[in-house]
PDB file of C-alpha atoms in Angstrom:
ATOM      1  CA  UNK D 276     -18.541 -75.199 -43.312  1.00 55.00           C
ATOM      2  CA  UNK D 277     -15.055 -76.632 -44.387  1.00 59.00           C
ATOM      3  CA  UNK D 278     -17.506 -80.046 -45.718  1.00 71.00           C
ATOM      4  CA  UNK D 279     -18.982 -77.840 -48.354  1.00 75.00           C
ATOM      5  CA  UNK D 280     -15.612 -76.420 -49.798  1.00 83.00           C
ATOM      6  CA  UNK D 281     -14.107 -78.451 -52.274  1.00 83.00           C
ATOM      7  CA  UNK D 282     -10.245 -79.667 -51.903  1.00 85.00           C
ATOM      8  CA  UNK D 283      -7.615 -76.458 -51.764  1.00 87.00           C
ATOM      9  CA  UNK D 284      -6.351 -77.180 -55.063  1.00 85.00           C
ATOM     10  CA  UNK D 285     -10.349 -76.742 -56.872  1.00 85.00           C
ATOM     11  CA  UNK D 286     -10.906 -74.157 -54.357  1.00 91.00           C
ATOM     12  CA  UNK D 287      -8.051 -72.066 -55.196  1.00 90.00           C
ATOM     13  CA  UNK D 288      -8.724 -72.419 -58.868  1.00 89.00           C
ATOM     14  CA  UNK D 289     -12.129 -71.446 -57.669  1.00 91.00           C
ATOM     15  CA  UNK D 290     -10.842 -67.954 -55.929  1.00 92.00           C
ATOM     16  CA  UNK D 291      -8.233 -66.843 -58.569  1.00 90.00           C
ATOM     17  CA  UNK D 292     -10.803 -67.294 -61.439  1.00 88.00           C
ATOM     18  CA  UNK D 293     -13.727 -65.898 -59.841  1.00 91.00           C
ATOM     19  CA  UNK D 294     -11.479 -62.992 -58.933  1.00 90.00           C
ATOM     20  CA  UNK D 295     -10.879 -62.668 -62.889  1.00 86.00           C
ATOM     21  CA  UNK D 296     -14.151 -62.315 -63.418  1.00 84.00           C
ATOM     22  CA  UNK D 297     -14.762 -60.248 -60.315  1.00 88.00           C
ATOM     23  CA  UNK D 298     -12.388 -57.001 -62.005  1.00 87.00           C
ATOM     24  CA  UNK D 299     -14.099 -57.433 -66.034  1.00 79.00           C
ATOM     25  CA  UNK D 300     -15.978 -54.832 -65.903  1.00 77.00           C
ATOM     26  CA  UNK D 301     -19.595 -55.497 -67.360  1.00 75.00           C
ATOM     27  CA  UNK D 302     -23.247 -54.588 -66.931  1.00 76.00           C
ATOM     28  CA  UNK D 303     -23.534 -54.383 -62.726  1.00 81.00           C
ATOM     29  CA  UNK D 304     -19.721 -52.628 -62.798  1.00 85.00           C
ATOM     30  CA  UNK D 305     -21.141 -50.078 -65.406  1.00 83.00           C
ATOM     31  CA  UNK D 306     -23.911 -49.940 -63.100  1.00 85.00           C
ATOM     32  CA  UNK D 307     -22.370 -48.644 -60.870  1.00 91.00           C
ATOM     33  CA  UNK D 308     -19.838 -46.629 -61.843  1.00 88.00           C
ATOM     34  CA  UNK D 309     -22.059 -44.668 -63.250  1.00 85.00           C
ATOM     35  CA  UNK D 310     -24.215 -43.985 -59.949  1.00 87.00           C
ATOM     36  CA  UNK D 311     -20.793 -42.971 -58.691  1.00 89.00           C
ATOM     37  CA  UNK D 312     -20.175 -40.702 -61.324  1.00 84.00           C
ATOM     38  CA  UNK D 313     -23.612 -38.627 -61.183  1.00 80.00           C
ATOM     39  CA  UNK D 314     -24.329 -38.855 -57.786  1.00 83.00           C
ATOM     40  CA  UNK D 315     -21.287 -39.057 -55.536  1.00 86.00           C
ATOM     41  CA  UNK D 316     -19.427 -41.909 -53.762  1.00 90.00           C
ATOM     42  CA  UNK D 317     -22.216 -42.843 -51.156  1.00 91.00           C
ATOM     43  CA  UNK D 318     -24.688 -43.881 -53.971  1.00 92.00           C
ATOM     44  CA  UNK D 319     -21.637 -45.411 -55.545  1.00 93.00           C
ATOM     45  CA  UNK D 320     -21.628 -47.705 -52.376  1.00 95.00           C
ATOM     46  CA  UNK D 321     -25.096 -48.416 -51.545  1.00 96.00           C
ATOM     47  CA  UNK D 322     -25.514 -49.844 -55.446  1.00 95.00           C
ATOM     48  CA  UNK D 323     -22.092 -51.485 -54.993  1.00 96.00           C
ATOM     49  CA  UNK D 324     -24.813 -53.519 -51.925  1.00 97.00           C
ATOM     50  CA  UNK D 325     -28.167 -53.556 -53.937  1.00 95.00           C
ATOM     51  CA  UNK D 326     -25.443 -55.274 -57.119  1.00 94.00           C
ATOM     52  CA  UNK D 327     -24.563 -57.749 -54.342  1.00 96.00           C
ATOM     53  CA  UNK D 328     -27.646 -58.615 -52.918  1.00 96.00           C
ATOM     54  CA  UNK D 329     -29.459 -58.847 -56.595  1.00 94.00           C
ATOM     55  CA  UNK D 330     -26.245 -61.389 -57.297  1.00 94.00           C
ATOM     56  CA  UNK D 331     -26.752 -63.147 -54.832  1.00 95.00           C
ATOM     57  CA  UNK D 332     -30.288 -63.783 -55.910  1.00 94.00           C
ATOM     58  CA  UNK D 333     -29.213 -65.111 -58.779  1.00 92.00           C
ATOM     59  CA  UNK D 334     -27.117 -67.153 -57.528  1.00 92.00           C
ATOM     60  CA  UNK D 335     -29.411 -69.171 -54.656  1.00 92.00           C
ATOM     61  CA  UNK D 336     -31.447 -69.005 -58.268  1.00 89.00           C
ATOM     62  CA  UNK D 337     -29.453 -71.384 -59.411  1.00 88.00           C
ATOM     63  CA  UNK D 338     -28.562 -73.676 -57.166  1.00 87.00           C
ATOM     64  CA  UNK D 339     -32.238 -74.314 -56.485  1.00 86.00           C
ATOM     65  CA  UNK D 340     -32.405 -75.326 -60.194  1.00 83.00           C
ATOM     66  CA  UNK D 341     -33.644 -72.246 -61.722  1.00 67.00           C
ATOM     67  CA  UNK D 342     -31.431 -71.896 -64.179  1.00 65.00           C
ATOM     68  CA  UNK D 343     -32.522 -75.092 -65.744  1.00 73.00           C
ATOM     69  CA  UNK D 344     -36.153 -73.742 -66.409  1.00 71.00           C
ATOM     70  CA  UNK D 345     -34.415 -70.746 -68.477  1.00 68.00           C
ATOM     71  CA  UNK D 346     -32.100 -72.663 -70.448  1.00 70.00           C
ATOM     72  CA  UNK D 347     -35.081 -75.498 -71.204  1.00 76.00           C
ATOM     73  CA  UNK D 348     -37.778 -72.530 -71.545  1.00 77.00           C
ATOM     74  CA  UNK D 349     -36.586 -69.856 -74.117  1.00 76.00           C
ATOM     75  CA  UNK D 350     -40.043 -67.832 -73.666  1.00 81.00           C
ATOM     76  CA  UNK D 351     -39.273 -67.572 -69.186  1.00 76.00           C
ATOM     77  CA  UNK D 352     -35.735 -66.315 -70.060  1.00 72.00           C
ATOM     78  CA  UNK D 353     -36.576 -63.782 -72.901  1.00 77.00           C
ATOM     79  CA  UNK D 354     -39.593 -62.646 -70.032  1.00 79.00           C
ATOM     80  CA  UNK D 355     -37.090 -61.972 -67.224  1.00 72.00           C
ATOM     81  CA  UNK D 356     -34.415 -60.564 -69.137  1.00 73.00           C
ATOM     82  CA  UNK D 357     -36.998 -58.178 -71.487  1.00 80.00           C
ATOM     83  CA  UNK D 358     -38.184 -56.761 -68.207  1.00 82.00           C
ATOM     84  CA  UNK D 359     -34.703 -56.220 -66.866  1.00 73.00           C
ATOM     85  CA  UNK D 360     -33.891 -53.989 -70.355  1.00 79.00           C
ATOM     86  CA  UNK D 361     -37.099 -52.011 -69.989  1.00 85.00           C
ATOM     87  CA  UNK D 362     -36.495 -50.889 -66.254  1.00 81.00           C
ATOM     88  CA  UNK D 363     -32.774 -50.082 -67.584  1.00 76.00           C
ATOM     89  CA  UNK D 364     -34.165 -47.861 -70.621  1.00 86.00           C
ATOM     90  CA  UNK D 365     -36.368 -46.501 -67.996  1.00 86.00           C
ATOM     91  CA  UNK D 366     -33.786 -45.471 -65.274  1.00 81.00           C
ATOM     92  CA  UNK D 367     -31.749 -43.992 -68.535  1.00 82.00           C
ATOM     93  CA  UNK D 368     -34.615 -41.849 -69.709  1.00 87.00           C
ATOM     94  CA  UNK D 369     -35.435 -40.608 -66.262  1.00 82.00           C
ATOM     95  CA  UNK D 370     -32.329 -39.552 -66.006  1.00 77.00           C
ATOM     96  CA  UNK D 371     -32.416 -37.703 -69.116  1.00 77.00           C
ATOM     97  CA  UNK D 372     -35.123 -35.934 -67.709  1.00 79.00           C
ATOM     98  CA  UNK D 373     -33.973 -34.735 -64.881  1.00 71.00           C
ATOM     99  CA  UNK D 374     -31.217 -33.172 -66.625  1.00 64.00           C
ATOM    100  CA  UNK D 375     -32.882 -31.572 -69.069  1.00 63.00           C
ATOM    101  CA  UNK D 376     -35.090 -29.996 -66.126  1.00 54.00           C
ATOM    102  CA  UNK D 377     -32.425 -29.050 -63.995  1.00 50.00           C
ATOM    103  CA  UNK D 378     -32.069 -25.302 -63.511  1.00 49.00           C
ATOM    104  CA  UNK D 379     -28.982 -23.433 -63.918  1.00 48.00           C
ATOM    105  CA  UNK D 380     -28.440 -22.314 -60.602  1.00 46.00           C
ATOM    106  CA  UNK D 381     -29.987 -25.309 -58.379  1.00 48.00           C
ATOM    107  CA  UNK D 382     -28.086 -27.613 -56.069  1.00 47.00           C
ATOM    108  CA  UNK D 383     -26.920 -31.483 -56.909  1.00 48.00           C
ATOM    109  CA  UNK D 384     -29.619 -33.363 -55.662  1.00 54.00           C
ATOM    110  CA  UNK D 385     -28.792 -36.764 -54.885  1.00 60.00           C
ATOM    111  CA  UNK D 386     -31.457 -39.384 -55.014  1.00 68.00           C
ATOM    112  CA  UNK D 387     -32.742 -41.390 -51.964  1.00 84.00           C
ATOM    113  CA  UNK D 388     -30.631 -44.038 -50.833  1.00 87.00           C
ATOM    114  CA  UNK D 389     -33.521 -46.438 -50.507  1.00 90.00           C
ATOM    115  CA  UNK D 390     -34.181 -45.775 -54.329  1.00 88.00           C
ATOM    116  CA  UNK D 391     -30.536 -46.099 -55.171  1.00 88.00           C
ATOM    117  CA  UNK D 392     -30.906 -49.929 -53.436  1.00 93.00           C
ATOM    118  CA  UNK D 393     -33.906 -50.873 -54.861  1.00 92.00           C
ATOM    119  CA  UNK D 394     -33.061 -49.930 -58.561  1.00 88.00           C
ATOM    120  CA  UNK D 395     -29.629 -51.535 -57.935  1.00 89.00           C
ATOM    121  CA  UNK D 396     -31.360 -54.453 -56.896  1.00 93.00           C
ATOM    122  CA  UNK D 397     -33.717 -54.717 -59.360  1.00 90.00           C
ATOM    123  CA  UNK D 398     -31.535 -54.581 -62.046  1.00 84.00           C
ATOM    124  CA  UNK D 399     -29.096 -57.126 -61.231  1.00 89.00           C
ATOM    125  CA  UNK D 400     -31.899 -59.689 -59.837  1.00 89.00           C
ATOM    126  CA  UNK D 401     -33.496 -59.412 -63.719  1.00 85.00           C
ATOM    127  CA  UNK D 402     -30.800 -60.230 -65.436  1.00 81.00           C
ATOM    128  CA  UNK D 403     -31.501 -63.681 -66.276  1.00 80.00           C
ATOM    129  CA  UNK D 404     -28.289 -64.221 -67.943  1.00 76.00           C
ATOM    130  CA  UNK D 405     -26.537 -63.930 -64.961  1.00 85.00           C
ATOM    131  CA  UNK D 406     -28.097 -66.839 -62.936  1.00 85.00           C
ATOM    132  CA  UNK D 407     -27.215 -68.914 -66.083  1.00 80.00           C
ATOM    133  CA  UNK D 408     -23.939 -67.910 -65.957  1.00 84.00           C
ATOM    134  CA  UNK D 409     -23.866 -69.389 -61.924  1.00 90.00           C
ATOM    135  CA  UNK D 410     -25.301 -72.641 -62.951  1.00 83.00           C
ATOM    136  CA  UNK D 411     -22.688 -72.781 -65.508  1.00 81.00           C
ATOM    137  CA  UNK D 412     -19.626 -71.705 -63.805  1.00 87.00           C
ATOM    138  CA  UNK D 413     -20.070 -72.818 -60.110  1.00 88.00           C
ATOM    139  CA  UNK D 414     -20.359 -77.026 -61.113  1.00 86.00           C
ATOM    140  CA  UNK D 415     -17.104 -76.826 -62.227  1.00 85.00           C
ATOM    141  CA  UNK D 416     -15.911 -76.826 -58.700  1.00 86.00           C
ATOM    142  CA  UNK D 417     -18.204 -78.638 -57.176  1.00 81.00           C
ATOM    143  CA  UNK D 418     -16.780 -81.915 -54.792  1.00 78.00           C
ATOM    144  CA  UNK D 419     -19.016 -84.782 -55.628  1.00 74.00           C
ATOM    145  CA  UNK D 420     -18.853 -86.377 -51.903  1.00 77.00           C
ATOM    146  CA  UNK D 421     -20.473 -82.757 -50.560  1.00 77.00           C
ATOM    147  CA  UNK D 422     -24.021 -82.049 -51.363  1.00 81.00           C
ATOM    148  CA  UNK D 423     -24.355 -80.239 -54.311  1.00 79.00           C
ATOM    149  CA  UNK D 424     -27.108 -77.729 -53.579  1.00 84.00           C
ATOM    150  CA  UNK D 425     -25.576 -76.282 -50.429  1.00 87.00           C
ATOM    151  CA  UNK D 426     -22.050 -76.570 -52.010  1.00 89.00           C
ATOM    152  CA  UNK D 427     -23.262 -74.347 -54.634  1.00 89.00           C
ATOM    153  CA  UNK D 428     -24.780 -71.515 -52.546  1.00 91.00           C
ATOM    154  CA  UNK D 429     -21.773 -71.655 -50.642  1.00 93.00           C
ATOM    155  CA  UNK D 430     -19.537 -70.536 -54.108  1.00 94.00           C
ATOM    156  CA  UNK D 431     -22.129 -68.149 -54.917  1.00 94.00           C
ATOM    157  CA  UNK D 432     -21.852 -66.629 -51.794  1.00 95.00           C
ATOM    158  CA  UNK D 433     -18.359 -66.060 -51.872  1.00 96.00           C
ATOM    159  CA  UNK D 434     -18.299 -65.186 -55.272  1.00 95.00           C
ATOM    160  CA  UNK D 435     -20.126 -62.204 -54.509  1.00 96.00           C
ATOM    161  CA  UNK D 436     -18.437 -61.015 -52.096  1.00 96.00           C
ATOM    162  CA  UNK D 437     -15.336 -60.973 -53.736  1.00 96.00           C
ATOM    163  CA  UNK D 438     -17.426 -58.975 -56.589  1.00 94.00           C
ATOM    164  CA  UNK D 439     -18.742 -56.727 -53.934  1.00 96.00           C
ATOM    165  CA  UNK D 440     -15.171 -56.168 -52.783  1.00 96.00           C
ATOM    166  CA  UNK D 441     -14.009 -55.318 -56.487  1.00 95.00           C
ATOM    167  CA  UNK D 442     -17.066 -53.102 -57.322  1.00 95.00           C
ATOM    168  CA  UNK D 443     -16.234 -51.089 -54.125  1.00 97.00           C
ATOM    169  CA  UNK D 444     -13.099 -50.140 -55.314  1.00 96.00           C
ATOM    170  CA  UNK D 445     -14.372 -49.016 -58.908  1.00 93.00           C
ATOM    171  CA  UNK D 446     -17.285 -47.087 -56.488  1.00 94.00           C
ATOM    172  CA  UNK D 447     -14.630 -45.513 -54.794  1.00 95.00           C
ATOM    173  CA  UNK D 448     -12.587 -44.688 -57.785  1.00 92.00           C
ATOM    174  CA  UNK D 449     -15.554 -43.323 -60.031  1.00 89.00           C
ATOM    175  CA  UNK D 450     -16.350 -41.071 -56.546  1.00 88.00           C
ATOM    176  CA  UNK D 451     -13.113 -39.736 -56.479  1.00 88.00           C
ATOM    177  CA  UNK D 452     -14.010 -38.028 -60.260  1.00 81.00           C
ATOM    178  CA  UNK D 453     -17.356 -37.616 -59.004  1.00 73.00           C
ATOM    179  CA  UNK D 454     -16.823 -33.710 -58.015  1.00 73.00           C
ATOM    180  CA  UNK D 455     -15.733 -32.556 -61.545  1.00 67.00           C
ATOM    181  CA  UNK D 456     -19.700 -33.366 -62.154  1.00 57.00           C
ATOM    182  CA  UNK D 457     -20.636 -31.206 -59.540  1.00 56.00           C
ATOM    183  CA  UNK D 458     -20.979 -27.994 -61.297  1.00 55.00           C
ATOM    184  CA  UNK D 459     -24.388 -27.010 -62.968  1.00 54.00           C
ATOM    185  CA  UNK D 460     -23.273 -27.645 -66.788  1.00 60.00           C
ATOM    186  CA  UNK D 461     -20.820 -30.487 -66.035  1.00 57.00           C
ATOM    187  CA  UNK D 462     -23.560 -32.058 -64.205  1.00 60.00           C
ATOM    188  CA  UNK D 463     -26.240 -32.255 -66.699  1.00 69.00           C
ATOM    189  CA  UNK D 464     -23.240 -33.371 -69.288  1.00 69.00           C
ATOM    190  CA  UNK D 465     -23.172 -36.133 -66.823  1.00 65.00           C
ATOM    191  CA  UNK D 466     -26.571 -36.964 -66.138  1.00 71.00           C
ATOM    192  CA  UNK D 467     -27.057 -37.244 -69.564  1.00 77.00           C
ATOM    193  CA  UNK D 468     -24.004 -39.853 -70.315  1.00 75.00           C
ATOM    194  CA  UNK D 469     -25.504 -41.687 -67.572  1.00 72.00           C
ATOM    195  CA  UNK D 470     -28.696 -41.738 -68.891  1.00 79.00           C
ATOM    196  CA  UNK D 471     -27.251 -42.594 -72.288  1.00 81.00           C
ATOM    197  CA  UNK D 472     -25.032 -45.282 -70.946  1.00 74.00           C
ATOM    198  CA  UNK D 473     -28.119 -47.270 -69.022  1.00 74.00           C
ATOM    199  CA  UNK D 474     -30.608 -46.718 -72.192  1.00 83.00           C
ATOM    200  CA  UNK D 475     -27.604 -48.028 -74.137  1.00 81.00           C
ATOM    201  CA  UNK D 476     -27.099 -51.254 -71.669  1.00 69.00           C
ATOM    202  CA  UNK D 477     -30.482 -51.850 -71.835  1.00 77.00           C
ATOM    203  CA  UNK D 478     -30.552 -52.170 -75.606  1.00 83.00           C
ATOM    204  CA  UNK D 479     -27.338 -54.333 -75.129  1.00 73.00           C
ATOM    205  CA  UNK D 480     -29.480 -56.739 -72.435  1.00 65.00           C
ATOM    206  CA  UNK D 481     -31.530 -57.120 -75.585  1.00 69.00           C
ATOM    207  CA  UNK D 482     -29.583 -58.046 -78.756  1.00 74.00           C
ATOM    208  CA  UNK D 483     -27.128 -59.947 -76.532  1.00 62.00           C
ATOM    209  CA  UNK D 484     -26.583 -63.275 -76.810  1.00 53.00           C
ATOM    210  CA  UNK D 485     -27.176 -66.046 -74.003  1.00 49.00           C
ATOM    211  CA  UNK D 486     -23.415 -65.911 -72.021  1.00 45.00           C
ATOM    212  CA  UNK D 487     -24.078 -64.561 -68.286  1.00 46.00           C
ATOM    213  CA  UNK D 488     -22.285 -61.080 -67.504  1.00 50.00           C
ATOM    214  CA  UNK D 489     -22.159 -59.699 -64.197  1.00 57.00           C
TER     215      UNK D 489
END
């Protein structure tokens, strides 16, 4: 295991800047935080895992050279990161209908934890952007006498987990405010941020330029 870590100094650097980038908030931390917010701590968590695992995707993505056929092929990364913007501007409008629904006097209902996964997962894993951003950022510490691939999925790997780590602690914090949504008119405000805020990242996924965010 130690053969595929590059020397301490490179693999320090490695840590303290992927832990940077780790705390920046951006598209999977507004992910969710915003599960957190609208449907308690628990979902907060289990996206916090479905991020993760779609990262980590992304990530064996690139070292298997995957990211070269986006950044060659214009049409297969415009494909892949359309698709992840529509299922975005769908999870934002289907959350605008559930609030607008809702009746006064029923119960939070919080959505299946299975669902919560798979949406989590299927939002990060479409996010082209961010297996470019992998093949970018993980050659940079890459020991030349260690094979390359395996070095690579090795960074990946602990890249996110350390992301997983950070994003639990946003979970955790966003869960805490969580119970101020709990009443009937607070929670259809919120439903209806949340909605606003994933229709509104999936417009973002869109216009945005080519740099990977997490």
């Amino acid at each position: 295991m130690t053969d595929l870590l590059p020397p301490w100094p490179l693999f320090s650097a490695f840590l303290l800047a992927s832990l940077a980038l780790a705390v920046t908030p951006g598209p999977g931390v507004l992910y969710v935080v915003t599960r957190s917010l609208v449907q308690g701590r628990g979902c907060g968590l289990v996206s916090v895992a479905s991020v993760a695992f779609g990262n980590l995707g992304n990530a064996l993505a690139a070292s298997i050279g995957l990211a070269a056929l986006f950044a060659v092929s214009s049409f297969a990364f415009s494909v892949v990161k359309s698709a992840g913007a529509i299922y975005l501007i769908y999870l934002g409008i289907r959350m605008f209908r559930s609030s607008s629904v809702e009746s006064p006097a029923s119960k939070p209902e919080v959505a299946p934890l299975g669902c919560v996964f798979r949406e989590g997962f299927v939002v990060a894993l479409l996010n082209p952007k961010t297996t470019v951003f992998f093949a970018a950022f993980l050659p940079q510490f890459l020991d030349p006498s260690a094979p390359a691939m395996l070095q690579s999925m090795v960074l990946g790997a602990l890249f996110v987990a350390m992301a997983a780590v950070t994003d639990s602690a946003y979970a955790l914090a966003a869960g805490m405010a969580a119970p101020a949504l709990r009443g009937n008119t607070a929670r259809r405000a919120g439903l209806r941020i949340g909605g606003g805020l994933f229709v509104s990242l999936g417009i973002f996924t869109v216009i945005s330029g080519d740099r990977g965010t997490r």
